[in-house]
Amino acid sequence: MNYYKNIVSQILKMTSDGFIITDTEGNVREINKQYADFFGKSRSEIIGKSILNIIPNSKMIDIVKHKFSEEDAVHKYIDGEAKGNSVIVSRSYVEDEDGNVVAGVAQVKFKVQTLAVAKKLMNEYEELEYYREEFQNQNRVDNIIGSDPKFREIVKECLKVAKTDIPVLLTGETGTGKEVMAKALHTNSLRCDKPFVSINCAAIPFELLESELFGYMDGAFTGAKRGGKKGKFQLANGGTIFLDEIGDMPSSMQAKLLRVLQEKEIEPLGSEKSIPLDVRVVAATRQDLEAKMKDGSFREDLYYRLSVFNIHIPPLRERGGDSLELAEFFLDELNHKYKTYKTFSKAVKAYFLKYQWPGNVREVNNVVQSAYAISTENIIDINDIPARMLQQEKPAINLDKNKKSLGQMVDDYEKEVILELLKKHKGNCLEAAKEAGIHKSNFYRKLQKYGIKPAEVE
């Protein structure tokens, strides 16, 4: 008995709440220090006394006598050191094994403590609201980066369809920004205050995809989480689910997804009960689904369910100057984050505009981060650009066609560079040698070697 009494005593010391225990006559048998301090007394001054001596308007005797409980009731003290103070109190009675009432117990949350908790919750709520608004602002359709006229028309279409609940299929190459567009569809919809949940169908192993999408019950399969787990559809209920890489979904899962879209309900693994759904579906793929329908690897009925409205996002190489606009946007983010003022040189800007960007928007972000990290000056120059990117732009050399030795090919290239430098500097050999990074005497030797006359270069 003493063992359990010590445990209770330790718990009463640890909590920040006030606790008091009375017998059936209303005499105080235990009170923790926090509650005794509230009355300006020691524990020994209170224990053994009638609770009415401490709290004249206490309900503890009635609680014990009539066997009822109260939870989170407001109690105002009318006398003593605590006069005028209010607390939130929960009271109840305690029975023995035979059902006889043996004690009354009360838990008290002090006003200052309650206000502190309320203030903390309010601060957390305000912080969540801030991030929610940030998310919505960043993903608004009118904040999508890109000024290419054809791309802006696509963005306008996105804004129109966002106001509805119809399913949307986003198509385009990897890295074109399909998830950004999906978030914009959600943020500009009537569901913007509800969840946006995404899942990459190609990244989840086939044997786990069903449980990830629809969830499972406790004991549904070996290794299942105790208590079960909600699936992505259930988590997105009321909001939007984004099914990325839908073209990689196995045929058997396509049939189950089709049923969910038709019936608007899911049945978690191991459950015999269906859960109704209210979810807006946005899907995306890098693949040609019409071709996959023809070869039988994608269900035609599912395709028409998903593609009520189809938005094709063009690759960056077809969007004019958007590559440079995106690069400057990503650089601005880095400058803001690290409190710097870096910019791109004219050469880098020109290179970005002519580069094909096979990795699309994702590659732009990658290249800008790499160049930013490498650059030691405030102006990011061509030397800061990743070498792999520059190598991709080099023309392929057809050795069979050239029929020249390596030395001859190097000489041809060097001669061509010298001619371009002389044209650029209007025959000024000193300026041309300076840009070439060689001494003027060396430059003149090369002119003699290749028979180049600066005065004749136009």
C-alpha atoms as one frame of an Amber mdcrd trajectory, in Angstrom:
protein
   0.000   0.000   0.000   2.828   2.387   0.896   4.374   1.621  -2.512   1.286
   2.890  -4.352   0.938   5.823  -1.956   4.481   6.885  -2.838   3.677   6.681
  -6.548   0.590   8.875  -6.112   2.603  11.328  -4.017   5.268  11.577  -6.719
   2.658  12.181  -9.419   1.066  14.966  -7.383   4.471  16.645  -7.093   5.197
  16.415 -10.830   1.985  17.918 -12.152   1.417  21.658 -12.470  -2.278  21.138
 -11.654  -3.698  21.378  -8.179  -5.043  18.157  -6.568  -7.075  17.602  -3.409
  -8.527  14.376  -1.945 -11.220  14.203   0.771 -12.874  11.396   2.694 -16.642
  10.862   2.723 -17.045  13.444   5.473 -15.282  16.140   3.494 -12.060  16.102
   5.489  -8.905  16.736   3.449  -6.739  13.621   3.278  -4.250  14.802   0.664
  -3.384  18.033  -1.158  -0.362  18.708  -3.329   2.006  21.609  -2.770   0.835
  23.489  -5.860  -2.725  23.714  -4.539  -1.649  24.483  -0.941   0.556  27.328
  -2.226  -2.462  28.717  -4.057  -4.156  29.164  -0.665  -1.007  30.598   0.907
  -0.737  27.675   3.334   1.451  24.616   3.877   0.125  21.109   3.249   0.196
  20.331   6.990  -2.072  23.311   7.690  -4.740  21.912   5.357  -4.572  18.112
   5.684  -7.025  16.853   8.330  -9.210  19.964   8.175 -12.679  20.121   6.616
 -12.580  21.249   3.022 -15.249  23.820   3.903 -12.714  25.567   6.123 -10.561
  26.116   3.058 -13.220  26.414   0.337 -16.568  27.419   1.893 -18.431  26.969
  -1.394 -16.858  23.585  -2.246 -19.060  20.975  -3.905 -16.917  18.013  -2.831
 -19.297  16.852  -0.062 -22.241  16.857  -2.515 -20.109  15.024  -5.116 -19.390
  12.228  -2.611 -22.901  12.109  -1.179 -24.833  12.093  -4.455 -22.240  10.310
  -6.592 -21.911  12.662  -9.553 -18.994  14.210 -11.432 -18.118  17.553 -12.992
 -15.612  18.243 -15.715 -13.960  21.575 -16.581 -16.313  23.633 -14.402 -15.432
  27.212 -13.468 -15.102  27.708  -9.693 -14.766  31.127  -8.029 -13.376  31.373
  -4.510 -15.409  33.545  -2.104 -13.180  33.639   0.965  -9.617  33.292   2.254
  -6.322  33.918   0.459  -7.802  32.780  -2.875 -10.847  35.087  -2.663 -11.873
  36.485  -6.029  -9.758  34.014  -8.041 -11.269  31.590 -10.531 -10.053  28.161
 -11.601 -11.178  25.372 -13.893 -11.963  22.292 -11.815 -12.913  18.668 -12.476
 -14.422  16.733  -9.518 -15.444  13.128  -9.001 -15.908  10.398  -6.388 -13.901
   7.199  -5.814 -15.431   3.759  -5.117 -13.907   0.640  -3.595 -14.245  -2.856
  -5.061 -17.695  -3.235  -3.502 -19.011  -0.034  -5.014 -18.896   1.986  -1.817
 -17.825   5.622  -2.059 -14.574   6.075  -0.147 -13.261   9.464  -1.284 -13.691
  12.544  -3.412 -11.001  13.992  -5.679 -10.640  17.285  -7.519  -8.185  18.433
 -10.188  -7.676  22.188 -10.541  -6.253  24.144 -13.474  -5.267  27.597 -12.294
  -6.363  30.643 -14.253  -2.833  31.821 -14.977  -1.911  28.305 -16.131  -5.006
  28.106 -18.332  -4.255  31.497 -19.850  -0.676  30.429 -20.580  -1.912  27.292
 -22.368  -4.506  29.322 -24.264  -1.855  31.857 -25.268   0.476  29.092 -26.446
  -2.306  27.502 -28.492  -3.192  30.890 -29.978   0.437  31.492 -30.934   0.626
  28.076 -32.563  -2.667  28.707 -34.358  -1.401  32.060 -35.649   1.819  30.404
 -36.806  -0.151  27.715 -38.644  -2.340  30.400 -40.209   0.792  32.246 -41.342
   2.220  29.159 -43.045  -1.167  28.311 -44.540  -1.418  31.796 -46.045   2.194
  31.572 -47.238   1.415  28.237 -48.910  -1.674  29.694 -50.568   0.124  32.846
 -51.721   3.063  30.897 -53.143   0.759  28.529 -54.998  -1.739  31.005 -56.383
  -2.176  30.670 -60.143  -1.192  34.299 -60.718   2.103  33.666 -58.858   3.239
  30.911 -61.214   6.517  32.017 -62.854   6.528  32.398 -66.626   5.675  35.142
 -69.138   5.553  33.135 -72.356   2.165  33.989 -73.993   1.196  30.362 -74.670
   2.100  29.383 -71.112   0.054  32.265 -69.672  -2.954  31.006 -71.642  -2.502
  27.624 -69.963  -2.356  29.351 -66.569  -5.632  31.178 -67.357  -7.285  27.849
 -68.193  -6.000  26.474 -64.899  -7.619  29.365 -63.010 -10.972  28.720 -64.694
 -11.053  25.005 -63.953  -9.777  25.523 -60.378 -13.177  26.887 -59.337 -14.846
  23.553 -60.175 -14.521  20.052 -58.714 -13.997  18.263 -62.025 -10.993  15.886
 -62.264  -7.913  17.303 -64.021  -5.131  15.426 -65.789  -1.786  17.235 -66.039
   0.621  16.013 -68.707   4.169  17.039 -69.538   7.810  16.050 -69.334   9.556
  15.413 -66.023  10.342  18.635 -64.188   7.905  20.909 -66.038   6.082  21.837
 -62.821   3.054  19.547 -62.770   2.920  19.444 -58.958   3.155  23.245 -58.784
   0.154  23.448 -61.117  -1.709  20.856 -59.017  -1.127  22.930 -55.857  -2.313
  26.021 -57.724  -5.520  24.224 -58.715  -6.125  23.410 -55.046  -5.156  26.832
 -53.661  -7.486  28.639 -56.070 -10.408  26.271 -55.422 -13.210  26.351 -52.862
 -11.306  23.557 -51.065  -8.243  25.741 -50.365  -8.727  25.505 -46.562  -8.844
  21.699 -46.715  -5.947  19.224 -47.104  -3.796  18.888 -50.215  -2.332  15.375
 -50.210   0.046  14.048 -52.870   1.345  10.580 -53.644   3.827   9.464 -56.303
   2.384   6.255 -57.752   5.741   5.321 -59.300   7.657   5.645 -56.016   5.515
   3.244 -53.946   6.124  -0.530 -54.294   3.146  -2.283 -55.868   2.434  -4.408
 -52.789   2.168  -1.263 -50.603   0.312   1.037 -52.993  -3.205  -0.113 -52.066
  -2.651   0.366 -48.324  -1.029   3.767 -48.960  -3.992   4.935 -51.010  -6.885
   3.423 -49.078  -5.449   2.674 -45.626  -5.803  -0.445 -43.497  -7.300  -1.695
 -40.243  -5.543  -3.145 -37.215  -4.220  -6.631 -38.055  -5.020  -6.345 -41.779
  -1.685  -7.965 -42.679   1.605  -9.027 -41.134   3.529  -5.977 -40.017   0.477
  -3.704 -40.045   0.676  -0.772 -37.668  -1.264  -1.265 -34.431  -4.533   0.633
 -34.634  -4.418   0.727 -38.431  -3.545   3.657 -40.672  -5.482   6.154 -42.735
  -4.779   6.135 -46.466  -4.056   9.149 -48.654  -7.661   9.364 -49.847  -8.978
   9.526 -46.294  -6.361  12.113 -45.328  -7.417  14.229 -48.308 -11.132  13.980
 -47.531 -12.762  17.345 -48.128  -9.703  18.575 -50.040  -7.606  17.537 -53.039
  -5.571  14.412 -53.747  -2.744  14.628 -56.278  -1.933  11.322 -57.971   1.484
  11.904 -59.529   2.857   9.537 -62.187  -0.547   7.893 -62.624   0.733   6.281
 -65.827   2.943   3.974 -63.722   0.033   2.552 -61.731  -0.330  -1.246 -62.133
  -3.441  -2.501 -63.961  -4.907  -4.210 -60.881  -4.701  -0.941 -58.922  -6.255
   0.958 -61.809  -9.424  -1.112 -61.418  -9.610  -0.390 -57.680  -9.005   3.314
 -58.228 -11.755   3.394 -60.847 -14.210   1.922 -58.359 -13.281   4.575 -55.767
 -13.840   7.358 -58.297 -17.182   5.871 -59.356 -18.577   5.042 -55.915 -16.952
   7.977 -54.067 -16.046   5.717 -51.167 -13.090   3.630 -49.994 -12.811   0.372
 -48.123  -9.570   0.115 -46.098  -7.735  -3.219 -46.140  -9.166  -5.535 -43.510
 -12.422  -3.577 -43.233 -15.921  -4.526 -44.321 -17.183  -0.987 -43.860 -16.977
   1.679 -46.591 -15.971   5.275 -45.851 -17.667   7.995 -47.937 -15.351  10.411
 -49.750 -15.543  14.017 -50.888 -12.250  14.494 -52.728 -11.160  16.464 -55.782
  -8.774  14.363 -57.904  -5.858  15.829 -59.844  -3.598  13.344 -61.654  -0.344
  13.819 -63.555   1.876  11.813 -65.879   4.953  12.188 -68.055   3.750   9.323
 -70.249   1.475   9.195 -73.312  -1.659   7.665 -71.778  -3.459   7.437 -75.117
  -0.635   5.247 -76.424  -0.795   3.171 -73.227  -4.540   2.705 -73.751  -3.888
   1.357 -77.231  -1.366  -1.198 -75.988  -3.696  -2.161 -73.105  -1.489  -1.019
 -70.224  -3.848   1.763 -69.119  -7.614   1.434 -68.693  -9.655   3.513 -71.093
 -12.509   4.012 -68.582 -10.076   5.271 -65.939  -8.473   7.644 -68.437 -11.791
   9.312 -69.191 -12.587   9.545 -65.465  -9.301  11.340 -64.790  -9.051  13.553
 -67.871 -12.333  15.454 -67.796 -10.049  18.451 -68.250  -6.542  17.986 -69.644
  -3.765  20.541 -69.099  -0.525  19.983 -71.025   2.450  21.847 -69.559   5.028
  22.542 -72.290   8.756  21.898 -71.775  10.918  24.879 -70.919  12.621  24.894
 -74.333   9.234  25.882 -75.825   8.619  28.745 -73.383  10.866  31.517 -74.721
  12.542  33.528 -71.980  10.887  31.721 -69.079  14.118  29.850 -68.317  15.897
  33.097 -67.417  12.873  34.365 -65.489  12.836  31.168 -63.415  16.597  31.289
 -62.867  16.364  34.849 -61.529  13.438  33.844 -59.306  15.449  30.984 -57.755
  18.481  33.276 -57.356  16.311  35.875 -55.582  15.186  33.191 -53.139  18.807
  32.290 -52.354  19.781  35.947 -51.967  16.891  36.448 -49.565  17.764  33.334
 -47.582  21.470  34.066 -47.232  21.261  37.890 -47.300  23.410  38.284 -50.427
  23.131  40.335 -53.646  24.363  38.019 -56.385  23.365  38.479 -60.028  24.006
  36.715 -63.349  26.519  38.038 -65.864  25.345  38.866 -69.401  27.124  35.751
 -70.673  25.251  33.512 -68.220  21.908  35.113 -69.099  22.567  34.585 -72.804
  23.595  31.002 -72.185  20.476  30.274 -70.116  18.291  31.588 -72.948  19.888
  29.375 -75.613  20.271  26.228 -73.472  17.637  23.536 -74.097  16.987  22.605
 -70.409  16.190  18.892 -70.831  15.463  18.677 -67.079  13.075  21.660 -67.313
  12.244  23.748 -64.213  13.841  21.227 -61.859  17.130  21.523 -63.740  17.008
  25.344 -63.611  16.681  25.223 -59.824  19.521  22.697 -59.580  21.874  24.728
 -61.799  21.159  28.018 -59.994  21.816  26.473 -56.573  25.067  24.928 -57.800
  26.292  28.140 -59.456  25.341  30.183 -56.383  27.327  27.871 -54.085  30.431
  27.857 -56.308  30.592  31.583 -57.135  32.909  33.677 -54.976  31.883  37.029
 -56.485  28.585  38.897 -56.551  28.349  38.292 -60.304  27.787  34.644 -61.269
  29.811  34.051 -64.450  29.945  31.285 -67.030  32.785  29.593 -65.116  30.397
  29.055 -62.194  27.952  27.052 -64.319  28.165  23.247 -63.759  30.552  21.620
 -66.227  28.058  18.876 -67.116  25.676  21.551 -68.409  28.310  23.151 -70.629
  29.401  19.757 -71.964  25.854  18.958 -73.080  25.962  21.960 -75.420  29.164
  20.930 -77.194  28.532  19.717 -80.777  29.281  16.104 -81.516  32.363  15.521
 -83.651  31.988  13.198 -86.630  35.433  11.601 -86.867  34.587   9.599 -89.996
  33.572  12.777 -91.794  36.528  14.906 -90.621  39.294  12.480 -91.676  41.740
  14.779 -89.866  44.274  14.211 -87.116  43.620  15.561 -83.620  46.305  18.226
 -84.152  44.650  19.431 -87.357  41.221  19.635 -85.668  42.684  21.621 -82.733
  44.401  24.029 -85.164  41.157  24.526 -87.098  39.286  25.353 -83.914  42.001
  27.714 -82.649  42.061  29.564 -85.982  38.296  29.960 -85.861  38.450  31.400
 -82.307  41.149  33.919 -83.287  39.115  35.082 -86.280  36.040  35.567 -84.057
  38.077  37.578 -81.537  39.495  39.840 -84.244  35.999  40.430 -85.640  34.714
  41.264 -82.187  37.504  43.780 -81.541  37.556  45.150 -85.134  41.107  43.986
 -85.869  42.608  45.229 -82.576  45.208  42.555 -81.822  45.994  43.781 -78.293
  42.346  43.558 -77.206  41.899  40.175 -78.931  45.039  38.773 -77.239  43.862
  40.089 -73.872  40.473  38.351 -74.159  42.164  35.153 -75.368  44.272  35.232
 -72.201  47.646  35.025 -73.991  50.615  37.383 -74.416  50.528  39.665 -77.476
  53.749  38.120 -78.877  52.186  34.657 -78.694  49.052  36.011 -80.380  51.125
  37.464 -83.269  52.884  34.110 -83.749  49.517  32.428 -84.127  48.449  35.041
 -86.694  51.570  34.220 -88.687  51.003  30.466 -88.264  47.473  30.613 -89.706
  48.173  33.327 -92.269  45.662  35.711 -90.738  45.906  39.415 -91.635  44.003
  41.509 -89.027  43.358  44.352 -91.469  41.478  41.979 -93.776  39.227  40.557
 -91.068  35.688  41.958 -91.182
